[in-house]
Short mmCIF file of C-alpha atoms in Angstrom, two decimals:
data_model
loop_
_atom_site.label_atom_id
_atom_site.label_comp_id
_atom_site.label_asym_id
_atom_site.label_seq_id
_atom_site.Cartn_x
_atom_site.Cartn_y
_atom_site.Cartn_z
CA MET A 1 -28.07 26.32 26.51
CA ARG A 2 -27.89 25.07 30.04
CA GLY A 3 -31.16 23.38 30.91
CA LEU A 4 -32.50 23.07 27.37
CA VAL A 5 -33.62 19.91 25.74
CA VAL A 6 -31.61 19.31 22.59
CA GLN A 7 -31.41 16.40 20.03
CA LYS A 8 -28.83 13.77 20.83
CA GLU A 9 -26.73 14.46 17.75
CA ILE A 10 -26.47 18.07 18.74
CA TYR A 11 -25.62 17.03 22.49
CA ASP A 12 -22.95 14.60 21.17
CA ASP A 13 -21.50 17.37 18.98
CA LEU A 14 -21.35 19.92 22.01
CA VAL A 15 -20.51 17.66 24.77
CA GLY A 16 -19.05 14.51 23.38
CA SER A 17 -15.98 16.44 21.93
CA LEU A 18 -15.68 19.60 23.85
CA LYS A 19 -14.26 19.97 27.40
CA MET A 20 -14.57 23.81 28.21
CA MET A 21 -14.64 23.48 31.96
CA LYS A 22 -12.01 22.60 34.59
CA PRO A 23 -11.74 19.13 36.13
CA GLU A 24 -14.19 18.64 38.99
CA ASN A 25 -11.72 16.58 41.13
CA ALA A 26 -8.20 15.31 41.36
CA ALA A 27 -8.99 12.01 39.70
CA GLU A 28 -10.76 13.81 36.56
CA ALA A 29 -7.75 15.99 36.41
CA ILE A 30 -5.43 13.01 36.03
CA ILE A 31 -7.44 10.17 34.15
CA GLY A 32 -10.30 12.23 32.87
CA GLU A 33 -10.68 12.94 29.14
CA GLY A 34 -9.25 16.45 29.40
CA GLY A 35 -6.87 15.42 32.27
CA LEU A 36 -3.15 14.93 32.27
CA LEU A 37 -3.09 11.26 30.78
CA GLY A 38 -5.86 12.19 28.23
CA LYS A 39 -3.79 15.07 26.95
CA THR A 40 -0.87 12.69 27.06
CA SER A 41 -2.57 10.33 24.78
CA ARG A 42 -3.39 13.07 22.29
CA LEU A 43 0.23 14.30 22.31
CA PHE A 44 1.19 10.64 21.51
CA LYS A 45 -1.03 10.48 18.42
CA TRP A 46 0.16 13.85 17.25
CA SER A 47 3.93 12.78 17.52
CA LYS A 48 3.40 9.57 15.71
CA VAL A 49 1.40 11.12 12.94
CA THR A 50 1.20 14.81 12.27
CA ALA A 51 4.68 15.49 13.85
CA ASN A 52 6.37 12.58 12.01
CA PHE A 53 7.19 14.74 8.90
CA PRO A 54 7.61 13.88 6.22
CA ALA A 55 7.25 9.96 6.66
CA ALA A 56 3.74 9.77 8.03
CA TRP A 57 2.53 12.42 5.40
CA VAL A 58 4.06 10.52 2.55
CA ARG A 59 2.44 7.23 3.82
CA ASN A 60 -0.87 8.83 4.14
CA PHE A 61 -0.76 10.29 0.64
CA SER A 62 0.33 6.90 -0.69
CA SER A 63 -2.50 5.18 1.01
CA ASN A 64 -4.88 7.75 -0.37
CA LEU A 65 -3.53 7.24 -3.87
CA VAL A 66 -4.28 3.60 -3.63
CA PHE A 67 -7.92 4.23 -2.37
CA MET A 68 -8.42 6.68 -5.29
CA ASN A 69 -7.30 3.87 -7.65
CA ILE A 70 -9.54 1.23 -6.28
CA GLY A 71 -12.30 3.83 -5.80
CA GLY A 72 -12.43 4.23 -9.55
CA MET A 73 -9.56 6.71 -10.69
CA PRO A 74 -7.55 5.15 -13.24
CA MET A 75 -3.84 4.79 -12.34
CA GLY A 76 -2.69 6.56 -15.46
CA LYS A 77 -5.01 9.68 -14.59
CA ILE A 78 -3.54 10.07 -11.05
CA PRO A 79 -0.65 12.30 -12.23
CA TYR A 80 -3.02 14.55 -14.10
CA TYR A 81 -5.50 14.96 -11.32
CA LEU A 82 -2.58 15.58 -8.75
CA GLN A 83 -1.32 18.50 -10.90
CA LYS A 84 -4.77 19.86 -11.75
CA ALA A 85 -5.91 19.67 -8.09
CA THR A 86 -2.69 21.35 -6.76
CA ARG A 87 -3.08 24.21 -9.20
CA GLU A 88 -6.90 24.66 -8.10
CA MET A 89 -5.70 24.71 -4.47
CA ILE A 90 -3.21 27.30 -5.25
CA LYS A 91 -5.80 29.39 -6.91
CA THR A 92 -7.83 29.43 -3.71
CA TRP A 93 -4.85 30.38 -1.61
CA LYS A 94 -4.38 33.36 -4.29
CA GLY A 95 -7.91 34.47 -3.54
CA GLU A 96 -9.08 33.17 -7.12
CA LYS A 97 -12.36 31.19 -7.64
CA SER A 98 -11.45 27.58 -8.05
CA ILE A 99 -13.03 24.01 -7.76
CA TYR A 100 -11.26 23.68 -4.39
CA ASP A 101 -13.73 26.29 -3.23
CA GLU A 102 -16.49 23.87 -4.24
CA VAL A 103 -14.74 20.95 -2.36
CA LYS A 104 -14.56 23.34 0.81
CA ASP A 105 -18.04 24.18 0.49
CA PHE A 106 -19.09 20.56 0.68
CA GLY A 107 -17.16 20.14 3.76
CA LEU A 108 -14.59 17.87 2.28
CA THR A 109 -11.56 19.58 3.47
CA SER A 110 -12.60 19.60 7.09
CA SER A 111 -13.98 17.18 9.74
CA THR A 112 -17.42 17.98 11.36
CA PHE A 113 -17.98 21.12 13.14
CA ALA A 114 -17.77 19.46 16.34
CA SER A 115 -14.29 18.09 15.81
CA VAL A 116 -12.65 20.88 14.09
CA GLU A 117 -14.21 24.21 14.80
CA LEU A 118 -15.18 23.32 18.45
CA GLY A 119 -11.93 21.85 18.90
CA ARG A 120 -10.42 25.08 18.02
CA ILE A 121 -12.65 26.88 20.57
CA GLU A 122 -11.40 24.41 23.16
CA LYS A 123 -7.89 25.23 22.41
CA GLU A 124 -8.61 28.92 22.63
CA PHE A 125 -10.21 28.46 25.92
CA GLU A 126 -7.12 26.54 27.18
CA ASN A 127 -5.00 29.39 26.01
CA TYR A 128 -7.09 31.82 27.66
CA LEU A 129 -6.81 29.84 30.93
CA ASN A 130 -3.00 29.65 30.49
CA ARG A 131 -2.67 33.43 30.11
CA THR A 132 -4.91 33.88 33.05
CA GLN A 133 -3.06 31.52 35.25
CA ARG A 134 0.39 32.73 34.40
CA LYS A 135 -0.17 36.31 35.28
CA GLY A 136 1.86 36.99 38.53
CA THR A 137 3.11 33.55 39.04
CA PRO A 138 6.52 31.97 38.81
CA PHE A 139 5.27 29.49 36.26
CA LYS A 140 4.92 32.06 33.47
CA ALA A 141 7.70 30.38 31.28
CA PHE A 142 5.94 26.97 31.66
CA PHE A 143 2.67 28.48 30.40
CA VAL A 144 4.22 30.16 27.52
CA ALA A 145 6.00 26.94 26.48
CA LYS A 146 2.65 25.08 26.83
CA GLU A 147 1.06 27.82 24.51
CA LEU A 148 3.94 27.39 22.01
CA LEU A 149 3.45 23.58 21.88
CA VAL A 150 -0.24 23.94 21.25
CA THR A 151 0.41 26.38 18.44
CA ILE A 152 2.92 24.00 16.86
CA GLN A 153 0.33 21.21 17.21
CA ASP A 154 -2.34 23.38 15.50
CA TRP A 155 -0.06 24.54 12.65
CA THR A 156 1.29 20.93 11.69
CA SER A 157 -2.18 19.50 12.17
CA ASP A 158 -3.69 22.05 9.74
CA LYS A 159 -0.81 21.48 7.22
CA TYR A 160 -1.23 17.68 7.65
CA GLY A 161 -4.84 18.00 6.83
CA LEU A 162 -3.89 19.48 3.34
CA VAL A 163 -2.68 15.94 2.40
CA ASP A 164 -6.28 14.71 2.78
CA SER A 165 -7.69 17.83 1.26
CA LEU A 166 -5.55 17.31 -1.87
CA GLY A 167 -6.71 13.81 -2.21
CA LYS A 168 -10.33 14.64 -1.88
CA THR A 169 -10.06 17.39 -4.36
CA MET A 170 -8.54 15.00 -6.82
CA MET A 171 -11.38 12.43 -6.19
CA TYR A 172 -13.91 15.25 -6.62
CA MET A 173 -12.60 16.27 -9.87
CA ASN A 174 -12.56 12.75 -11.09
CA GLY A 175 -16.12 12.34 -10.29
CA ILE A 176 -17.17 15.45 -12.06
CA ASP A 177 -15.27 14.33 -15.18
CA LYS A 178 -17.21 10.98 -14.92
CA GLY A 179 -20.58 12.88 -15.11
CA MET A 180 -21.50 12.79 -11.44
CA THR A 181 -23.36 15.78 -10.02
CA PRO A 182 -21.29 17.81 -7.60
CA GLN A 183 -23.07 16.22 -4.70
CA GLU A 184 -22.55 12.73 -5.94
CA ALA A 185 -18.82 13.57 -6.66
CA ALA A 186 -18.45 15.00 -3.05
CA ASP A 187 -20.08 11.96 -1.57
CA HIS A 188 -17.87 9.63 -3.61
CA ALA A 189 -14.63 11.43 -2.40
CA GLU A 190 -15.91 11.41 1.15
CA LYS A 191 -16.62 7.63 0.90
CA TRP A 192 -13.08 6.59 -0.25
CA LEU A 193 -11.12 9.27 1.62
CA PHE A 194 -13.07 9.17 4.71
CA ASP A 195 -13.73 11.67 7.57
CA TYR A 196 -12.05 10.44 10.79
CA SER A 197 -14.46 12.32 12.86
CA LEU A 198 -17.56 10.44 11.71
CA VAL A 199 -17.38 7.43 13.65
CA LYS A 200 -19.57 5.22 15.97
CA PRO A 201 -19.59 6.18 19.68
CA SER A 202 -17.71 2.85 20.66
CA VAL A 203 -14.96 3.82 18.27
CA LYS A 204 -14.77 7.34 19.64
CA THR A 205 -14.52 5.88 23.13
CA LEU A 206 -11.70 3.45 22.18
CA ARG A 207 -9.72 6.14 20.42
CA GLN A 208 -10.11 8.62 23.22
CA SER A 209 -9.53 6.16 26.17
CA ILE A 210 -6.11 6.45 27.88
CA VAL A 211 -5.88 2.52 27.65
CA GLY A 212 -7.71 2.06 24.27
CA ALA A 213 -6.62 2.06 20.83
CA PRO A 214 -5.58 5.52 19.60
CA PHE A 215 -5.43 4.74 15.99
CA ILE A 216 -8.60 2.42 15.57
CA THR A 217 -10.45 5.00 13.56
CA TYR A 218 -8.42 4.23 10.50
CA THR A 219 -8.94 0.55 11.06
CA THR A 220 -12.67 0.77 11.08
CA LYS A 221 -12.69 3.03 8.05
CA VAL A 222 -10.52 0.94 6.01
CA PHE A 223 -11.76 -2.41 6.62
CA PRO A 224 -15.21 -2.04 5.11
CA LEU A 225 -14.05 -0.41 1.88
CA LEU A 226 -11.49 -3.23 1.37
CA VAL A 227 -14.32 -5.80 1.96
CA GLU A 228 -16.53 -4.01 -0.48
CA THR A 229 -13.63 -3.82 -3.32
CA ALA A 230 -12.83 -7.60 -2.64
CA LEU A 231 -16.50 -8.65 -3.19
CA THR A 232 -17.35 -6.33 -6.06
CA ARG A 233 -14.07 -5.31 -7.99
CA PRO A 234 -11.35 -7.66 -6.76
CA TRP A 235 -9.37 -7.02 -9.91
CA ARG A 236 -8.42 -3.72 -8.62
CA PHE A 237 -6.06 -5.24 -6.23
CA ALA A 238 -4.15 -7.00 -8.84
CA PRO A 239 -1.59 -4.41 -9.77
CA TYR A 240 -0.60 -4.09 -5.95
CA PHE A 241 -0.54 -7.75 -5.19
CA ALA A 242 1.42 -8.46 -8.49
CA LEU A 243 4.21 -5.77 -7.83
CA PRO A 244 6.12 -7.77 -5.13
CA TYR A 245 6.15 -10.73 -7.62
CA ALA A 246 7.27 -8.55 -10.52
CA MET A 247 10.11 -7.07 -8.50
CA ALA A 248 11.26 -10.54 -7.37
CA ALA A 249 11.31 -11.64 -11.02
CA LEU A 250 13.41 -8.41 -11.71
CA PHE A 251 15.87 -9.24 -8.85
CA LYS A 252 16.29 -12.78 -10.04
CA GLU A 253 16.91 -11.61 -13.57
CA THR A 254 19.39 -8.90 -12.38
CA HIS A 255 21.46 -11.33 -10.33
CA ASP A 256 20.98 -14.41 -12.38
CA LEU A 257 19.25 -16.43 -9.85
CA ASP A 258 16.87 -19.35 -10.46
CA ASP A 259 13.69 -19.93 -8.35
CA GLU A 260 15.33 -22.23 -5.87
CA GLU A 261 18.21 -19.86 -5.19
CA TYR A 262 15.85 -17.05 -4.61
CA GLU A 263 13.83 -19.07 -2.26
CA GLN A 264 16.98 -19.91 -0.23
CA LEU A 265 17.93 -16.17 -0.10
CA MET A 266 14.34 -15.28 1.22
CA MET A 267 14.53 -17.95 3.82
CA SER A 268 17.94 -16.38 5.09
CA LEU A 269 15.83 -13.11 6.13
CA GLN A 270 14.92 -12.33 9.63
CA GLU A 271 11.70 -14.10 10.90
CA TYR A 272 9.65 -10.66 10.80
CA MET A 273 10.46 -10.21 7.30
CA ARG A 274 9.69 -13.78 6.40
CA GLU A 275 6.36 -13.25 7.78
CA LYS A 276 5.88 -10.00 5.92
CA ARG A 277 6.82 -11.78 2.74
CA TYR A 278 4.23 -14.40 3.17
CA ALA A 279 1.80 -11.59 3.76
CA GLY A 280 2.92 -9.89 0.62
CA ASN A 281 4.21 -6.85 2.43
CA ILE A 282 7.95 -6.79 1.37
CA MET A 283 9.51 -6.79 -2.09
CA PRO A 284 13.27 -6.74 -3.05
CA LEU A 285 14.90 -3.80 -4.89
CA PRO A 286 16.65 -4.90 -8.05
CA TYR A 287 19.99 -3.57 -6.91
CA LEU A 288 22.23 -4.26 -4.01
CA ASP A 289 23.55 -1.40 -1.67
CA LYS A 290 27.25 -0.20 -1.52
CA PHE A 291 28.06 -2.97 0.82
CA GLY A 292 26.68 -5.74 -1.59
CA ARG A 293 23.63 -6.41 0.61
CA PRO A 294 20.01 -7.10 -0.85
CA GLN A 295 17.48 -4.34 -0.09
CA PHE A 296 13.95 -4.89 0.86
CA LEU A 297 11.04 -2.24 0.85
CA ASP A 298 8.45 -2.72 3.40
CA LEU A 299 4.96 -2.23 1.63
CA ALA A 300 2.86 -2.57 4.82
CA TYR A 301 3.36 1.05 5.57
CA LEU A 302 2.31 1.93 2.06
CA TYR A 303 -0.59 -0.16 1.31
CA PRO A 304 -3.74 0.46 3.41
CA TRP A 305 -4.36 -3.18 3.75
CA GLY A 306 -0.75 -3.89 5.09
CA MET A 307 -2.22 -4.28 8.68
CA PHE A 308 -4.81 -6.83 7.68
CA THR A 309 -2.52 -9.01 5.57
CA GLU A 310 -0.12 -9.06 8.44
CA ILE A 311 -2.83 -10.08 10.80
CA ALA A 312 -3.72 -13.04 8.44
CA SER A 313 -0.13 -14.16 8.64
CA GLU A 314 0.15 -13.80 12.42
CA ALA A 315 -3.11 -15.55 13.19
CA GLN A 316 -1.08 -18.77 12.10
CA ASP A 317 2.05 -18.40 14.18
CA ASP A 318 1.59 -15.83 16.85
CA PRO A 319 -2.26 -14.89 17.57
CA GLY A 320 -1.11 -12.65 20.36
CA ALA A 321 0.66 -10.26 18.05
CA ILE A 322 -2.56 -9.33 16.47
CA MET A 323 -3.51 -7.00 19.14
CA GLN A 324 -0.14 -5.26 18.81
CA THR A 325 -0.75 -4.94 14.99
CA LEU A 326 -4.21 -3.56 15.67
CA GLY A 327 -2.88 -1.08 18.01
CA LEU A 328 -5.06 -2.24 20.91
CA LEU A 329 -3.72 -1.08 24.15
CA GLY A 330 -1.21 0.95 22.12
CA GLY A 331 -1.36 4.16 23.75
CA PRO A 332 1.52 5.59 25.97
CA VAL A 333 -0.31 4.86 29.16
CA ALA A 334 -1.20 1.23 28.30
CA SER A 335 2.34 0.72 27.08
CA ILE A 336 3.96 1.93 30.36
CA ILE A 337 1.22 -0.18 32.29
CA THR A 338 2.33 -3.23 30.18
CA VAL A 339 6.04 -2.57 30.91
CA ILE A 340 5.46 -2.38 34.60
CA SER A 341 3.25 -5.43 34.76
CA SER A 342 5.48 -7.47 32.50
CA GLY A 343 8.65 -6.77 34.45
CA GLY A 344 10.08 -4.31 32.14
CA ILE A 345 9.32 -5.81 28.73
CA ASP A 346 8.65 -3.48 25.90
CA PRO A 347 5.35 -4.73 24.50
CA PHE A 348 6.29 -3.49 20.86
CA THR A 349 9.85 -5.00 20.64
CA ARG A 350 9.26 -7.82 23.24
CA ARG A 351 12.74 -6.86 24.64
CA PRO A 352 13.60 -5.70 28.00
CA VAL A 353 13.56 -1.91 28.57
CA ALA A 354 16.58 -2.26 30.76
CA ASN A 355 19.10 -4.86 31.84
CA LYS A 356 18.65 -6.05 35.55
CA LEU A 357 22.53 -6.42 35.60
CA ASP A 358 23.15 -2.86 34.82
CA ALA A 359 23.85 -0.20 37.57
CA PRO A 360 20.71 1.62 39.03
CA GLU A 361 21.59 4.77 37.40
CA GLN A 362 21.88 3.12 33.95
CA ARG A 363 18.40 1.31 34.34
CA VAL A 364 16.92 4.74 35.17
CA LYS A 365 18.43 6.19 32.05
CA ASP A 366 17.18 3.26 29.93
CA TYR A 367 13.73 3.89 31.22
CA LEU A 368 13.78 7.38 30.68
CA THR A 369 15.05 6.78 27.06
CA TYR A 370 12.01 4.34 26.58
CA ILE A 371 9.62 7.10 27.68
CA TYR A 372 11.40 9.56 25.35
CA ASN A 373 11.15 7.32 22.36
CA LEU A 374 7.41 6.47 23.24
CA MET A 375 6.45 9.98 23.10
CA MET A 376 8.67 11.50 20.49
CA PRO A 377 8.06 11.38 16.47
CA PRO A 378 9.74 8.15 15.21
CA PHE A 379 12.30 9.92 13.04
CA LEU A 380 13.75 11.03 16.53
CA HIS A 381 13.85 7.60 18.02
CA SER A 382 17.28 7.37 19.85
CA ASP A 383 17.88 3.77 18.22
CA TYR A 384 15.79 3.23 15.13
CA GLY A 385 15.09 6.85 14.15
CA ALA A 386 15.98 7.84 10.57
CA LEU A 387 18.11 10.88 11.78
CA ASN A 388 20.10 8.58 13.92
CA ARG A 389 20.57 6.14 11.14
CA ILE A 390 21.94 8.74 8.86
CA ARG A 391 24.22 10.01 11.88
CA GLN A 392 25.46 6.58 12.54
CA THR A 393 26.17 5.91 8.70
CA MET A 394 28.07 9.24 8.31
CA ASN A 395 30.20 8.36 11.51
CA GLY A 396 31.03 4.84 9.98
CA GLU A 397 29.33 3.13 13.09
CA MET A 398 28.81 -0.54 13.14
CA ASN A 399 25.99 -2.68 14.62
CA ARG A 400 26.48 -5.14 17.49
CA TYR A 401 27.38 -7.69 14.89
CA GLY A 402 30.28 -5.69 13.47
CA GLU A 403 28.18 -4.90 10.26
CA PRO A 404 27.64 -1.53 8.61
CA MET A 405 24.42 0.38 9.52
CA LYS A 406 22.12 1.68 6.83
CA THR A 407 23.46 3.72 3.98
CA ILE A 408 22.73 7.29 3.85
CA ALA A 409 20.28 6.55 0.87
CA GLN A 410 18.40 3.80 3.08
CA GLY A 411 18.15 6.36 6.16
CA THR A 412 16.99 9.12 3.90
CA SER A 413 14.30 6.85 2.32
CA GLN A 414 13.11 6.00 5.91
CA ALA A 415 12.85 9.58 6.77
CA LEU A 416 10.80 10.06 3.68
CA GLY A 417 8.36 7.12 4.62
CA PHE A 418 9.88 4.30 2.59
CA ASN A 419 11.35 1.76 4.95
CA VAL A 420 14.16 -0.09 3.11
CA SER A 421 16.05 -2.68 5.10
CA PRO A 422 19.35 -4.16 3.94
CA VAL A 423 20.19 -7.83 4.89
CA ASP A 424 23.58 -9.62 4.97
CA ILE A 425 22.44 -12.94 3.98
CA GLY A 426 25.13 -14.98 5.22
CA SER A 427 25.45 -13.39 8.54
CA GLN A 428 21.63 -13.27 8.92
CA ARG A 429 21.26 -17.01 8.20
CA GLY A 430 23.84 -17.77 10.91
CA ARG A 431 21.97 -15.65 13.44
CA ASN A 432 18.66 -17.35 12.65
CA ALA A 433 20.19 -20.81 13.10
CA ARG A 434 21.95 -19.82 16.35
CA TYR A 435 18.56 -18.56 17.67
CA MET A 436 16.83 -21.81 16.76
CA GLN A 437 19.80 -23.67 18.49
CA SER A 438 19.22 -21.57 21.58
CA GLU A 439 15.46 -22.38 21.80
CA ILE A 440 16.42 -26.19 21.57
CA LEU A 441 18.93 -25.83 24.46
CA LYS A 442 16.42 -23.83 26.51
CA THR A 443 13.72 -26.48 26.02
CA MET A 444 16.10 -29.10 27.00
CA GLY A 445 17.08 -27.23 30.10
CA TYR A 446 13.40 -26.64 30.99
CA ALA A 447 12.69 -30.49 30.31
CA ARG A 448 15.49 -31.54 32.65
CA ARG A 449 14.35 -29.15 35.54
CA THR A 450 10.70 -30.22 35.07
CA ILE A 451 11.46 -33.92 35.19
CA ARG A 452 13.78 -33.45 38.22
CA ASP A 453 11.27 -31.55 40.03
CA MET A 454 8.48 -34.22 39.37
CA THR A 455 10.86 -36.78 40.60
CA ARG A 456 11.47 -34.94 43.90
CA MET A 457 7.84 -34.31 44.32
CA GLY A 458 7.17 -38.09 44.17
CA LYS A 459 5.31 -38.24 40.85
CA SER A 460 4.55 -41.73 39.42
CA ASN A 461 6.73 -43.27 36.71
CA GLU A 462 4.10 -42.98 34.40
CA GLU A 463 3.58 -39.42 34.79
CA ILE A 464 7.07 -38.74 34.46
CA LYS A 465 7.56 -40.93 31.40
CA GLU A 466 4.58 -39.11 29.60
CA LYS A 467 6.03 -35.76 30.41
CA ASN A 468 9.48 -36.93 29.10
CA GLU A 469 7.87 -38.20 25.89
CA TYR A 470 6.24 -34.87 25.55
CA PHE A 471 9.45 -33.00 25.75
CA LYS A 472 11.35 -35.43 23.50
CA LYS A 473 8.76 -34.82 20.85
CA ILE A 474 9.06 -31.10 21.01
CA ILE A 475 12.81 -31.22 21.02
CA ASN A 476 12.83 -33.49 18.07
CA GLU A 477 10.44 -31.33 16.11
CA ARG A 478 12.58 -28.30 16.70
CA LYS A 479 15.72 -30.26 15.68
CA GLU A 480 14.01 -31.20 12.40
CA LYS A 481 12.89 -27.75 12.01
CA LEU A 482 16.44 -26.41 12.31
CA LEU A 483 17.79 -28.89 9.87
CA ASP A 484 15.10 -28.13 7.42
CA TYR A 485 15.81 -24.50 7.73
CA LEU A 486 19.65 -24.96 7.22
CA LYS A 487 18.78 -26.96 4.00
CA ALA A 488 16.10 -24.53 2.73
CA SER A 489 18.35 -21.43 3.44
CA LYS A 490 21.67 -22.55 2.02
CA PHE A 491 22.01 -19.80 -0.43
CA PRO A 492 25.33 -19.27 -2.64
CA THR A 493 26.13 -15.68 -1.38
CA GLU A 494 29.09 -15.57 -3.73
CA LYS A 495 26.57 -15.04 -6.52
CA LEU A 496 25.49 -11.72 -5.20
CA LYS A 497 29.11 -10.69 -4.71
CA GLN A 498 29.93 -11.50 -8.33
CA ALA A 499 26.77 -9.61 -9.55
CA ASN A 500 27.64 -6.62 -7.36
#
């Protein structure tokens, strides 16, 4: 087709998502879309989603179930359609005629031709180049390993796609049962369980850019549906927003707590968990773990609006965290650039990647570990991964505070996509208070240094007095905040021990 004039949409399909040519220069080979860093970004997305089995798969299906429900499928009918759609998909795999064939004919089980079929052609082309390049070279093992990785990526991506295919089949069947025509049912299913490949060029650029937002597609697809539901059928959110309150009531009933005592318990949580609570994204489980600790389930990973409710909470206290929640500059290249430019601070945890007081070899090891954790599936994370949590529990390891790690049940639930966090209420309250005290001491130290420097610089007494009053106000506010916190979080921990 070289030299032919074609429609823009066809050009975008052929050229916009396909790179069947070698890089033309060294810069393109590194930072180009098909270059080293571009491939690194795609590997990052694969490891955090498709390769994160089964957690990401379960969370994706959970989100799909919510969209099916707010999209019109009665909650009580979900098990029925789940069973029926599964049977239809199995029929197709057996070579029998089924409703799943209709779903496939409407293109609901795949993305656009450009994103899927041409993507396969591109990978076949890359594999062909690998086979050509490895002949008669000492790097044969490298090219074989590269082909193996591409094969694994293809296989897991195909299987991950079945999660969306199952959901769309359920939605399609529900539409047919409601009297929709096949085309209407297909359009309805495509609307609520969207096609990630059909996005605006700006979104495509952001998700493909090495310093963009690799998961921005989900955000741009989910937000309009949530707004539409909030404006036209807000009652469909009610069961999901009511669930944390119902579980809180059950927890209070189980452990004989009144409202004031429950609020004191919740104030003893880590700050990030209190923020999630205000956003409606955590709820207590009614029972304690084997160490007598309350357990909290993080709903932000299961509800499709979890990201947006957290953003609303962050906008009040930490607007800078919004970029992190949205995933802006969240790719591996951007993360590494941020670490370098910030002097070694992890942009996600906001902690130093390595301790500057450690030996050089230890710092190198810490940075290599950071890169490993950045690129590997979350369940293989060296510190917070589900497998590591289970191993620590089985070995009887303690955390840095001398407390037990997660139980086997909690580690297993994390591996399955349900993030359950135990909290030692008494110890955590003490740590929260000590942190607030340390912030006061840091402010006092900074104030003394600032006033001293102003005096040495010959600033006027009025300027020094004004600055001193400013610091006094901040310090007094933080002291009052600490006293209020100690009062608000004074929970009688013996009640939980008695109940347990």
